[in-house]
Short mmCIF file of C-alpha atoms in Angstrom, two decimals:
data_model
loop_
_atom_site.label_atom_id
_atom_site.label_comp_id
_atom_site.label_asym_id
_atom_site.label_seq_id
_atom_site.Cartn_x
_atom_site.Cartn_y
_atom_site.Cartn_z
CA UNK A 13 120.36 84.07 145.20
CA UNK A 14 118.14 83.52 141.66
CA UNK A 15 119.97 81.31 139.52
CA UNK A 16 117.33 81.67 137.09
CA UNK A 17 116.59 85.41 135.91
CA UNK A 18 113.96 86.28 133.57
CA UNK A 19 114.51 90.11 133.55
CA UNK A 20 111.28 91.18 131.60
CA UNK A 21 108.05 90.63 134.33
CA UNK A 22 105.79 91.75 131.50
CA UNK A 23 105.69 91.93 127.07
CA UNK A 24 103.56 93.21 124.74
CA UNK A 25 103.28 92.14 121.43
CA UNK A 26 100.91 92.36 118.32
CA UNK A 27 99.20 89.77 116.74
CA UNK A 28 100.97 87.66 114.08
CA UNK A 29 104.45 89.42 115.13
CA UNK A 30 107.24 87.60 116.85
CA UNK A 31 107.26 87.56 120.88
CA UNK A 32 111.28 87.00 122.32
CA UNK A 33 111.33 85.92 125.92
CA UNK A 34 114.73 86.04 127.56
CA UNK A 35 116.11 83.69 130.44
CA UNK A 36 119.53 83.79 132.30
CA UNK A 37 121.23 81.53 134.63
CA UNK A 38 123.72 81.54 136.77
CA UNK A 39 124.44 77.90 137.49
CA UNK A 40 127.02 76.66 135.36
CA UNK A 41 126.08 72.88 136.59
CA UNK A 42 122.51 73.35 134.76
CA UNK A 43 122.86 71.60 131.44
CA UNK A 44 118.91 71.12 130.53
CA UNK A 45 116.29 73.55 130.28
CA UNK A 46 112.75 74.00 130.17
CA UNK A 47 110.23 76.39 129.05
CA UNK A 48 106.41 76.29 130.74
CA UNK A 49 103.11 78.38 130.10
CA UNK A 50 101.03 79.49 132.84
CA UNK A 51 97.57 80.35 132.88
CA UNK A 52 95.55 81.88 135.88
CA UNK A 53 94.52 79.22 137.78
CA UNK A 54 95.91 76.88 136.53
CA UNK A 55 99.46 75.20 137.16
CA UNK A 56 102.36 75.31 133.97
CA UNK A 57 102.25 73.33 131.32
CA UNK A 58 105.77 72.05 129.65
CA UNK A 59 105.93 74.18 126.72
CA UNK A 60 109.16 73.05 124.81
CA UNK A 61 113.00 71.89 126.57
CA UNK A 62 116.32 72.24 125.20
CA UNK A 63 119.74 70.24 126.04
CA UNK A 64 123.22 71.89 126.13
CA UNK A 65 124.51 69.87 124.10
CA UNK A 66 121.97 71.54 121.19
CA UNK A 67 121.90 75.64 120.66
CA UNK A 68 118.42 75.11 119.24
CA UNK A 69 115.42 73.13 119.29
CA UNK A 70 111.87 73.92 117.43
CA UNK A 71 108.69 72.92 117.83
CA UNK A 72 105.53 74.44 115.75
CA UNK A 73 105.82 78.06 116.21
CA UNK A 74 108.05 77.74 119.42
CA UNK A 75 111.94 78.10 118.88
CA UNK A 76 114.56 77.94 122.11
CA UNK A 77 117.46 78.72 122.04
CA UNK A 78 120.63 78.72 124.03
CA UNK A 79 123.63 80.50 123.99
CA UNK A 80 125.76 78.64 126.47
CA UNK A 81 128.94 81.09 127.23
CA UNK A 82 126.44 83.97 127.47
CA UNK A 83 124.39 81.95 129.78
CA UNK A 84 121.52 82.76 128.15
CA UNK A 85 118.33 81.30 126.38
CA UNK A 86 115.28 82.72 124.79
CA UNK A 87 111.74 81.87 123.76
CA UNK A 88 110.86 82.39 120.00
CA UNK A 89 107.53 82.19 118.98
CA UNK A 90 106.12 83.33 115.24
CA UNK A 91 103.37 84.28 114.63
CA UNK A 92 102.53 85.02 117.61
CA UNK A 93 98.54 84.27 118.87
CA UNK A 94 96.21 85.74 121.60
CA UNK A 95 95.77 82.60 123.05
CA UNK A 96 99.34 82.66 123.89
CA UNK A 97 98.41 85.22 126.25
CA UNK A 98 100.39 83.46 129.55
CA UNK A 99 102.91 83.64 132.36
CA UNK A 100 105.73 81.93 130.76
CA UNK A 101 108.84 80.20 133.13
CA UNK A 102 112.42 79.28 132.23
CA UNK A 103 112.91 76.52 133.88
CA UNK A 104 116.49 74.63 134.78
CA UNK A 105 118.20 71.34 136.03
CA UNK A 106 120.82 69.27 136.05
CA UNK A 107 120.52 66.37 133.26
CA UNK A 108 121.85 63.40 134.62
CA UNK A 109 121.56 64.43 138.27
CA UNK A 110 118.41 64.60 140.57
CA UNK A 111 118.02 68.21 140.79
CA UNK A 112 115.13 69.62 140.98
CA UNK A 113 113.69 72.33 138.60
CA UNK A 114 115.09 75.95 139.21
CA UNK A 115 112.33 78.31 138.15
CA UNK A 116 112.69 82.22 137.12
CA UNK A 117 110.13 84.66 138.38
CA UNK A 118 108.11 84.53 135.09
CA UNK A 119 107.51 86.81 131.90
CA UNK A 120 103.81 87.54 131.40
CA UNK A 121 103.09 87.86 127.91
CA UNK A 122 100.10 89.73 126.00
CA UNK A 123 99.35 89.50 122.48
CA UNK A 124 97.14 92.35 121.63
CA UNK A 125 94.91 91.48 118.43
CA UNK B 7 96.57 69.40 133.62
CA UNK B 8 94.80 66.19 133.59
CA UNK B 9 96.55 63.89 135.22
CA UNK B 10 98.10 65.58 138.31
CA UNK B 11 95.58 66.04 140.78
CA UNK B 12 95.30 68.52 143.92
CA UNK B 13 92.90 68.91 146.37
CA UNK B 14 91.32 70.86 147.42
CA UNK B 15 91.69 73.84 145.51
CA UNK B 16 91.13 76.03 147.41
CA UNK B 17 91.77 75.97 151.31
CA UNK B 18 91.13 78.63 153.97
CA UNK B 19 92.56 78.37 157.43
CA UNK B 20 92.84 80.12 160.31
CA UNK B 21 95.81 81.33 162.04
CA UNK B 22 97.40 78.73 164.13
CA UNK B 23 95.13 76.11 162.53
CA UNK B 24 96.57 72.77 160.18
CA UNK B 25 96.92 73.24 156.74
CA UNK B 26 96.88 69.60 154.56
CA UNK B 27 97.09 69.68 150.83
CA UNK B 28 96.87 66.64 149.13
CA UNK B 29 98.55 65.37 145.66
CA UNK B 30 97.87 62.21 143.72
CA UNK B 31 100.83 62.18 140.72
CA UNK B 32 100.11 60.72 137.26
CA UNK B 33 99.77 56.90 136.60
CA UNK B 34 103.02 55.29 136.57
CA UNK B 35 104.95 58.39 137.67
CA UNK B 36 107.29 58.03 140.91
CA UNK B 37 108.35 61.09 141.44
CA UNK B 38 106.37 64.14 143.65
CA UNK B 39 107.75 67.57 143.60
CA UNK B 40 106.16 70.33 145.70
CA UNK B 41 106.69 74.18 144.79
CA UNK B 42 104.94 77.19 146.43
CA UNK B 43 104.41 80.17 144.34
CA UNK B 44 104.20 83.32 146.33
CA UNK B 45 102.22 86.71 144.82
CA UNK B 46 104.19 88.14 141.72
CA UNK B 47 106.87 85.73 142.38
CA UNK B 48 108.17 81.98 140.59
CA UNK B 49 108.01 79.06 142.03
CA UNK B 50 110.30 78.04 144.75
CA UNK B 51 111.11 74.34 145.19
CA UNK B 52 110.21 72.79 148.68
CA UNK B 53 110.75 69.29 148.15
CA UNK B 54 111.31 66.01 146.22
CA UNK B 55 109.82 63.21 147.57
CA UNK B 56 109.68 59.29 145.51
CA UNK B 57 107.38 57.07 147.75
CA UNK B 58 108.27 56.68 151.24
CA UNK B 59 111.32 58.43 150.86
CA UNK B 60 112.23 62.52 151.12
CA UNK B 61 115.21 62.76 148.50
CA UNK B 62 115.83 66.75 148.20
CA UNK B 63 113.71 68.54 151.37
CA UNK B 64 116.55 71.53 151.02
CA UNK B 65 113.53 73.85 149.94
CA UNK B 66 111.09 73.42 152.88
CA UNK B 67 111.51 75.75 156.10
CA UNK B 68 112.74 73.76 158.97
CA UNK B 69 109.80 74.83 161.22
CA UNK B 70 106.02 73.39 160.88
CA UNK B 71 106.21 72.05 157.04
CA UNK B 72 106.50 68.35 156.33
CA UNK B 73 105.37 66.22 153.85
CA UNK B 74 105.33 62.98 152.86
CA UNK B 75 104.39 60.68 149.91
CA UNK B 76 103.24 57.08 151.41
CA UNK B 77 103.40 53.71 149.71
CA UNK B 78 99.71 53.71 149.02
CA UNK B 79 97.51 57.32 148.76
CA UNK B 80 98.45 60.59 147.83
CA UNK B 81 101.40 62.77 148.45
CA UNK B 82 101.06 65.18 151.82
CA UNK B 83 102.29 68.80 152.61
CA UNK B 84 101.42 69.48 155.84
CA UNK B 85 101.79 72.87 156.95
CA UNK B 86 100.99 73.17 160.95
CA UNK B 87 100.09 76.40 163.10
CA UNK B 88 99.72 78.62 159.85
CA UNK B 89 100.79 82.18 159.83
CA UNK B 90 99.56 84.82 157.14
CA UNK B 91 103.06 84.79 155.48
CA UNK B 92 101.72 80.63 154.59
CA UNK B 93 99.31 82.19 152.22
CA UNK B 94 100.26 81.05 148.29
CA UNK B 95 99.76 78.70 145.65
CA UNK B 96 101.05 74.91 146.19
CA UNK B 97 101.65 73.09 143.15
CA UNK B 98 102.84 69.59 142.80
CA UNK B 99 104.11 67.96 140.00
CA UNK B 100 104.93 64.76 139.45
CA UNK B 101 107.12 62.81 136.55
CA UNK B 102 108.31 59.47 135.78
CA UNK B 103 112.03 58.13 136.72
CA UNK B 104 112.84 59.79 133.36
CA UNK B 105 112.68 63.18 133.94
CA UNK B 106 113.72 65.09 130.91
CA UNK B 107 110.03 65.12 129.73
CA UNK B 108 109.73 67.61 132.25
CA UNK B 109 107.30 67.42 135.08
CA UNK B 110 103.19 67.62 134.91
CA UNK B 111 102.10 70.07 137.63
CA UNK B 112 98.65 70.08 139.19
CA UNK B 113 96.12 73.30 138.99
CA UNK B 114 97.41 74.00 142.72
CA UNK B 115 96.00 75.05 145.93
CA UNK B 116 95.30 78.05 146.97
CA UNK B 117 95.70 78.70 150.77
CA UNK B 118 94.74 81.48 152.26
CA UNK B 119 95.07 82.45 156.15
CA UNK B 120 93.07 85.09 157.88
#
């Protein structure tokens, strides 16, 4: 039973152009959510979180957002760079509770030059 | 991922041997997660351990996998009498009691078993 869906196992986007990663869940209970980057080799690095209490939250060229009655959140980022060439994971838990992270399978993402 | 560290990196065992993978967390962070990431798939939550105490183990299989996370040294998986199904990447993570920072994983180890 994944509570944590990313649909899309791979994307391919241009340089410089927008890359959209998408993320459902399941859970209602999950109320916090994380993106994190993964390159080979290496383990996943927080990338940028989001409360459900906010439908968006930026950082540099990353945007999340969630849609909470859709169940739903994506990954913005613009422009788009190679180095951002990665596995990328939604990520989910409980805020005030002690549950662990709930991990989707991952999106791998290539930005062609 | 400086901070978080796993050894060894890479670990090659046997069938029916003793697999031990070792985590040391970040300074000042009380909290060790393990997660195994199988081939093309996420990462699966084993368990959640704080030191000296298992708080969420709902993750591990109930046969040959423990792990522990002792008052002084590094966090322990143990994974006894390995099978070829065992073969993945372990990743650890640790965080502080606040956890909304997210966690800091380790680079992982890799086990293999021929």
């Amino acid at each position: 039973d994944q509570q944590v869906k990313q649909n899309s196992p791979s994307l391919s986007v241009q340089e410089g152009r927008i890359s959209i990663l998408n993320c459902d869940y399941t859970n209602s209970m999950f109320d916090y959510f994380l993106w994190y980057k993964k390159y080979p080799a290496e383990g996943p690095t927080f990338l940028i979180s989001i409360s459900s209490i906010k439908d968006k939250n930026e950082d540099g060229r990353f945007t999340v957002f969630l849609n909470k009655s859709a169940k739903h959140l994506s990954l913005h980022i613009v422009p788009s760079q190679p180095g951002d060439s990665a596995v990328y994971f939604c990520a989910a838990t409980t805020e005030g509770g002690n549950t662990p992270l709930v991990f989707g399978k991952g999106t791998r993402l290539s930005v062609i030059a | 991922n400086a901070g978080v560290m796993q050894n060894p990196r890479h670990l090659v065992r046997r069938r029916g041997q003793e697999a031990r993978l070792r985590c040391s967390p970040m300074k000042g962070h009380s909290h060790v997660y393990w997660y195994r990431q199988l081939p093309e798939e996420g990462l699966k939550f084993m368990v959640y351990l704080q030191k000296e105490n298992i708080i969420d183990e709902s993750g591990m299989p109930k046969e040959r996998f423990s792990a522990e996370f002792p008052k002084e040294g590094p966090s322990i998986l143990r994974i006894q009498q390995v099978v070829r199904g065992d073969s993945a990447a372990y990743f650890c993570a640790s965080s502080p009691l606040n956890r909304l920072g997210g966690y800091t994983f380790g680079s992982g180890t890799r086990l293999t078993v021929v």
